[in-house]
mmCIF file of C-alpha atoms in Angstrom:
data_model
loop_
_atom_site.group_PDB
_atom_site.id
_atom_site.type_symbol
_atom_site.label_atom_id
_atom_site.label_comp_id
_atom_site.label_asym_id
_atom_site.label_seq_id
_atom_site.Cartn_x
_atom_site.Cartn_y
_atom_site.Cartn_z
ATOM 1 C CA ASP A 274 106.202 112.092 87.854
ATOM 2 C CA ILE A 275 103.305 114.153 86.528
ATOM 3 C CA GLN A 276 100.893 115.229 89.249
ATOM 4 C CA MET A 277 97.201 115.499 88.461
ATOM 5 C CA THR A 278 95.105 117.806 90.632
ATOM 6 C CA GLN A 279 91.324 117.840 90.504
ATOM 7 C CA SER A 280 89.026 120.521 91.842
ATOM 8 C CA PRO A 281 86.805 120.533 93.666
ATOM 9 C CA SER A 282 87.373 117.385 95.740
ATOM 10 C CA SER A 283 83.631 117.163 96.227
ATOM 11 C CA LEU A 284 80.516 119.022 95.242
ATOM 12 C CA SER A 285 76.805 118.888 95.893
ATOM 13 C CA ALA A 286 74.362 119.382 93.056
ATOM 14 C CA SER A 287 70.776 118.755 92.086
ATOM 15 C CA VAL A 288 69.266 116.788 89.247
ATOM 16 C CA GLY A 289 69.292 118.990 86.176
ATOM 17 C CA ASP A 290 72.255 121.099 87.264
ATOM 18 C CA ARG A 291 75.285 121.701 85.086
ATOM 19 C CA VAL A 292 78.453 120.424 86.732
ATOM 20 C CA THR A 293 82.066 121.158 85.838
ATOM 21 C CA ILE A 294 85.148 119.433 87.233
ATOM 22 C CA THR A 295 88.657 120.725 86.608
ATOM 23 C CA CYS A 296 91.823 118.673 86.262
ATOM 24 C CA ARG A 297 95.273 120.241 86.081
ATOM 25 C CA ALA A 298 98.550 118.548 85.177
ATOM 26 C CA SER A 299 101.871 119.583 86.695
ATOM 27 C CA GLN A 300 103.366 119.702 83.191
ATOM 28 C CA SER A 301 102.044 119.541 79.656
ATOM 29 C CA ILE A 302 100.399 116.245 78.738
ATOM 30 C CA GLU A 303 99.187 117.582 75.391
ATOM 31 C CA GLY A 304 95.815 115.840 74.901
ATOM 32 C CA SER A 305 96.495 112.565 76.720
ATOM 33 C CA LEU A 306 93.819 112.952 79.360
ATOM 34 C CA ASN A 307 91.139 110.406 80.241
ATOM 35 C CA TRP A 308 88.100 110.545 82.529
ATOM 36 C CA TYR A 309 86.518 107.729 84.539
ATOM 37 C CA GLN A 310 83.392 107.414 86.671
ATOM 38 C CA GLN A 311 83.221 105.205 89.739
ATOM 39 C CA LYS A 312 80.226 104.292 91.845
ATOM 40 C CA PRO A 313 80.579 102.832 95.358
ATOM 41 C CA GLY A 314 81.651 99.205 95.385
ATOM 42 C CA LYS A 315 82.087 99.101 91.616
ATOM 43 C CA ALA A 316 85.010 99.177 89.223
ATOM 44 C CA PRO A 317 85.655 102.455 87.422
ATOM 45 C CA LYS A 318 83.925 103.044 84.109
ATOM 46 C CA PHE A 319 85.752 104.684 81.239
ATOM 47 C CA LEU A 320 84.061 107.857 79.906
ATOM 48 C CA ILE A 321 86.326 110.080 77.797
ATOM 49 C CA PHE A 322 89.724 109.785 76.104
ATOM 50 C CA ALA A 323 92.002 112.291 74.421
ATOM 51 C CA ALA A 324 90.493 115.025 76.585
ATOM 52 C CA SER A 325 87.263 115.309 74.611
ATOM 53 C CA SER A 326 86.365 112.051 72.833
ATOM 54 C CA LEU A 327 83.391 110.218 74.320
ATOM 55 C CA GLN A 328 83.536 106.453 74.658
ATOM 56 C CA ASN A 329 80.790 104.693 72.706
ATOM 57 C CA GLY A 330 77.603 104.557 74.743
ATOM 58 C CA VAL A 331 78.455 107.433 77.088
ATOM 59 C CA PRO A 332 75.553 109.915 77.173
ATOM 60 C CA SER A 333 76.085 113.140 75.252
ATOM 61 C CA ARG A 334 75.449 115.200 78.406
ATOM 62 C CA PHE A 335 79.055 114.368 79.283
ATOM 63 C CA SER A 336 81.746 116.428 77.590
ATOM 64 C CA GLY A 337 85.436 117.049 78.021
ATOM 65 C CA SER A 338 87.742 119.813 76.948
ATOM 66 C CA GLY A 339 91.227 121.185 77.431
ATOM 67 C CA SER A 340 94.818 120.616 76.427
ATOM 68 C CA GLU A 341 98.363 120.898 77.747
ATOM 69 C CA THR A 342 97.839 121.347 81.507
ATOM 70 C CA SER A 343 94.205 122.328 82.017
ATOM 71 C CA PHE A 344 91.169 120.127 81.410
ATOM 72 C CA THR A 345 87.491 120.024 82.317
ATOM 73 C CA LEU A 346 84.746 117.439 82.527
ATOM 74 C CA SER A 347 81.235 118.816 82.234
ATOM 75 C CA ILE A 348 77.854 117.232 82.756
ATOM 76 C CA SER A 349 75.245 119.419 81.100
ATOM 77 C CA SER A 350 72.171 118.214 83.010
ATOM 78 C CA LEU A 351 72.941 116.005 85.992
ATOM 79 C CA GLN A 352 70.929 112.790 86.160
ATOM 80 C CA PRO A 353 70.372 110.558 89.212
ATOM 81 C CA GLU A 354 72.732 107.920 87.805
ATOM 82 C CA ASP A 355 75.551 110.495 87.509
ATOM 83 C CA PHE A 356 76.108 110.776 91.248
ATOM 84 C CA ALA A 357 79.525 109.171 91.582
ATOM 85 C CA THR A 358 83.233 109.922 91.901
ATOM 86 C CA TYR A 359 85.079 111.113 88.811
ATOM 87 C CA TYR A 360 88.793 110.686 88.148
ATOM 88 C CA CYS A 361 91.055 112.197 85.534
ATOM 89 C CA GLN A 362 94.147 110.271 84.415
ATOM 90 C CA GLN A 363 97.118 111.099 82.210
ATOM 91 C CA SER A 364 98.502 108.567 79.749
ATOM 92 C CA TYR A 365 101.128 110.893 78.298
ATOM 93 C CA THR A 366 104.056 109.269 80.033
ATOM 94 C CA PHE A 367 104.817 106.558 82.571
ATOM 95 C CA PRO A 368 104.120 106.360 85.416
ATOM 96 C CA TRP A 369 100.501 107.026 84.553
ATOM 97 C CA THR A 370 98.824 109.079 87.255
ATOM 98 C CA PHE A 371 95.289 109.811 88.411
ATOM 99 C CA GLY A 372 93.753 112.853 89.988
ATOM 100 C CA GLN A 373 92.534 112.394 93.554
ATOM 101 C CA GLY A 374 88.919 112.215 92.469
ATOM 102 C CA THR A 375 85.859 114.467 92.643
ATOM 103 C CA LYS A 376 82.792 113.166 94.451
ATOM 104 C CA VAL A 377 79.516 114.431 93.022
ATOM 105 C CA ALA A 378 76.816 114.144 95.669
ATOM 106 C CA ILE A 379 73.132 114.890 95.803
ATOM 107 C CA GLU A 380 72.301 118.293 97.259
ATOM 108 C CA GLU B 257 81.343 89.805 75.912
ATOM 109 C CA VAL B 258 84.650 91.408 76.827
ATOM 110 C CA GLN B 259 85.522 90.346 80.353
ATOM 111 C CA LEU B 260 88.391 90.441 82.839
ATOM 112 C CA VAL B 261 88.293 88.322 85.986
ATOM 113 C CA GLU B 262 90.902 88.707 88.698
ATOM 114 C CA SER B 263 91.835 86.116 91.281
ATOM 115 C CA GLY B 264 94.537 85.416 93.835
ATOM 116 C CA GLY B 265 93.851 88.105 96.387
ATOM 117 C CA GLY B 266 93.830 87.391 100.094
ATOM 118 C CA LEU B 267 95.392 88.029 103.471
ATOM 119 C CA VAL B 268 99.188 87.966 103.640
ATOM 120 C CA GLN B 269 101.690 88.965 106.304
ATOM 121 C CA PRO B 270 104.065 91.896 105.812
ATOM 122 C CA GLY B 271 107.088 90.748 103.865
ATOM 123 C CA GLY B 272 105.114 87.967 102.210
ATOM 124 C CA SER B 273 104.272 87.285 98.593
ATOM 125 C CA LEU B 274 101.139 86.912 96.541
ATOM 126 C CA ARG B 275 100.441 86.281 92.860
ATOM 127 C CA LEU B 276 97.414 87.847 91.231
ATOM 128 C CA SER B 277 95.938 86.462 88.035
ATOM 129 C CA CYS B 278 93.592 87.969 85.483
ATOM 130 C CA ALA B 279 91.674 85.842 82.977
ATOM 131 C CA ALA B 280 90.669 87.676 79.828
ATOM 132 C CA SER B 281 87.928 86.735 77.392
ATOM 133 C CA GLY B 282 85.938 88.220 74.534
ATOM 134 C CA PHE B 283 88.838 89.935 72.779
ATOM 135 C CA THR B 284 92.229 89.145 71.232
ATOM 136 C CA PHE B 285 94.372 89.278 74.332
ATOM 137 C CA ARG B 286 97.739 89.129 72.577
ATOM 138 C CA TYR B 287 96.984 92.395 70.749
ATOM 139 C CA SER B 288 96.170 94.345 73.913
ATOM 140 C CA ASP B 289 98.342 96.181 76.414
ATOM 141 C CA MET B 290 97.335 95.159 79.925
ATOM 142 C CA HIS B 291 97.754 96.976 83.239
ATOM 143 C CA TRP B 292 97.046 96.757 86.958
ATOM 144 C CA VAL B 293 95.457 99.597 88.949
ATOM 145 C CA ARG B 294 94.835 99.504 92.690
ATOM 146 C CA GLN B 295 92.599 101.324 95.144
ATOM 147 C CA PRO B 296 92.975 101.305 98.930
ATOM 148 C CA ALA B 297 89.660 101.267 100.754
ATOM 149 C CA GLY B 298 88.077 104.719 100.737
ATOM 150 C CA GLU B 299 90.887 106.213 98.650
ATOM 151 C CA GLY B 300 91.638 107.051 95.038
ATOM 152 C CA LEU B 301 92.996 105.080 92.130
ATOM 153 C CA GLU B 302 96.704 104.328 91.729
ATOM 154 C CA TRP B 303 98.261 102.958 88.560
ATOM 155 C CA VAL B 304 100.562 100.041 89.469
ATOM 156 C CA SER B 305 102.055 98.396 86.412
ATOM 157 C CA GLY B 306 101.610 97.668 82.727
ATOM 158 C CA VAL B 307 102.853 95.322 79.996
ATOM 159 C CA ASP B 308 102.543 96.018 76.308
ATOM 160 C CA THR B 309 102.125 93.583 73.437
ATOM 161 C CA THR B 310 105.884 93.270 72.980
ATOM 162 C CA GLY B 311 106.394 92.333 76.621
ATOM 163 C CA GLU B 312 107.844 95.666 77.684
ATOM 164 C CA THR B 313 106.926 96.416 81.278
ATOM 165 C CA TYR B 314 106.287 99.550 83.304
ATOM 166 C CA TYR B 315 105.996 100.088 87.063
ATOM 167 C CA ALA B 316 105.003 102.717 89.577
ATOM 168 C CA ASP B 317 107.877 103.881 91.764
ATOM 169 C CA SER B 318 106.058 102.499 94.801
ATOM 170 C CA VAL B 319 106.262 98.903 93.536
ATOM 171 C CA GLN B 320 109.386 98.959 91.370
ATOM 172 C CA GLY B 321 111.684 96.099 92.374
ATOM 173 C CA ARG B 322 108.997 94.322 94.414
ATOM 174 C CA PHE B 323 106.254 93.590 91.864
ATOM 175 C CA THR B 324 106.597 91.822 88.523
ATOM 176 C CA ILE B 325 103.970 91.929 85.804
ATOM 177 C CA SER B 326 103.799 89.215 83.174
ATOM 178 C CA ARG B 327 101.456 87.801 80.591
ATOM 179 C CA GLU B 328 100.775 84.448 79.003
ATOM 180 C CA ASN B 329 99.110 85.063 75.673
ATOM 181 C CA ASP B 330 98.357 81.397 75.003
ATOM 182 C CA LYS B 331 96.315 81.343 78.199
ATOM 183 C CA ASN B 332 94.793 84.806 77.794
ATOM 184 C CA SER B 333 96.153 85.614 81.220
ATOM 185 C CA LEU B 334 97.847 88.492 83.014
ATOM 186 C CA TYR B 335 99.744 88.153 86.277
ATOM 187 C CA LEU B 336 101.146 90.309 89.034
ATOM 188 C CA GLN B 337 103.758 88.746 91.288
ATOM 189 C CA MET B 338 103.928 90.780 94.473
ATOM 190 C CA ASN B 339 106.886 90.278 96.821
ATOM 191 C CA SER B 340 108.026 92.034 99.987
ATOM 192 C CA LEU B 341 104.472 93.159 100.614
ATOM 193 C CA ARG B 342 103.815 96.103 102.879
ATOM 194 C CA ALA B 343 100.750 97.336 104.737
ATOM 195 C CA GLU B 344 100.436 100.156 102.204
ATOM 196 C CA ASP B 345 99.944 97.602 99.416
ATOM 197 C CA THR B 346 96.550 96.767 100.924
ATOM 198 C CA ALA B 347 93.987 97.567 98.231
ATOM 199 C CA VAL B 348 91.574 96.290 95.644
ATOM 200 C CA TYR B 349 93.607 95.401 92.562
ATOM 201 C CA TYR B 350 91.991 95.867 89.155
ATOM 202 C CA CYS B 351 93.095 94.259 85.920
ATOM 203 C CA VAL B 352 92.519 96.620 83.017
ATOM 204 C CA ARG B 353 92.754 96.491 79.247
ATOM 205 C CA VAL B 354 94.447 99.428 77.583
ATOM 206 C CA TYR B 355 93.206 100.508 74.184
ATOM 207 C CA ARG B 356 95.120 102.706 71.793
ATOM 208 C CA SER B 357 93.532 105.157 69.386
ATOM 209 C CA TYR B 358 96.220 106.927 67.330
ATOM 210 C CA VAL B 359 98.608 108.238 70.012
ATOM 211 C CA TYR B 360 96.088 108.068 72.837
ATOM 212 C CA TYR B 361 95.948 105.274 75.384
ATOM 213 C CA TYR B 362 93.103 104.627 77.774
ATOM 214 C CA MET B 363 91.849 101.922 80.133
ATOM 215 C CA ASP B 364 88.577 100.872 78.537
ATOM 216 C CA VAL B 365 87.804 97.538 80.222
ATOM 217 C CA TRP B 366 88.114 96.872 83.956
ATOM 218 C CA GLY B 367 87.784 93.715 85.987
ATOM 219 C CA ILE B 368 85.741 93.599 89.178
ATOM 220 C CA GLY B 369 88.886 93.575 91.287
ATOM 221 C CA THR B 370 90.513 91.313 93.844
ATOM 222 C CA THR B 371 91.300 92.370 97.405
ATOM 223 C CA VAL B 372 94.773 92.162 98.895
ATOM 224 C CA ILE B 373 95.194 92.687 102.636
ATOM 225 C CA VAL B 374 98.681 92.906 104.091
ATOM 226 C CA SER B 375 98.492 92.508 107.841
ATOM 227 C CA SER B 376 99.971 90.509 110.682
#
């Protein structure tokens, strides 16, 4: 199985900060990397597919990059509604696997 | 409005069975791959199982041989039959739609989840 490792596991930031989350795959997944946002008590929300393509309606302050085994999710200017947990997920091969999550908290 | 609504969760004893259902609306169900994802309380997301439009099925190692995913296109419904349940199957179970763009697959619509508790 492909292991997905996110770093950091948690971070504290302020409104307006730039935030970057890293996701690494244990083997090449080419560009088959998705990102999700989850707020407490809610279902995950899909943000980005194919490493860098934003879902319709996702604010442009979110961006994704990377390929093969190394990927990043960036938020250019953190907004109050962005405080949440973020997960990466590979859909390159079954079984699909998620990273362990990165909690973005208010500093 | 595209919507997924899960049902069938509850409390079950170890070794017991439970059948989850997911009612889909607002899109052409038969043309969509459908999956289940679960999340134990306070933990991360775990992909469980999927079924594509041809009926081909996929399972996580942790549930292979115990869980069976199925779909009924005429009823716009997805199911997860869970047998030989264990304490570690305790989680919120999400029904998700999988969308394909070229060679890329992603889970773009999620239900609100149904809770399964395996305990004596």
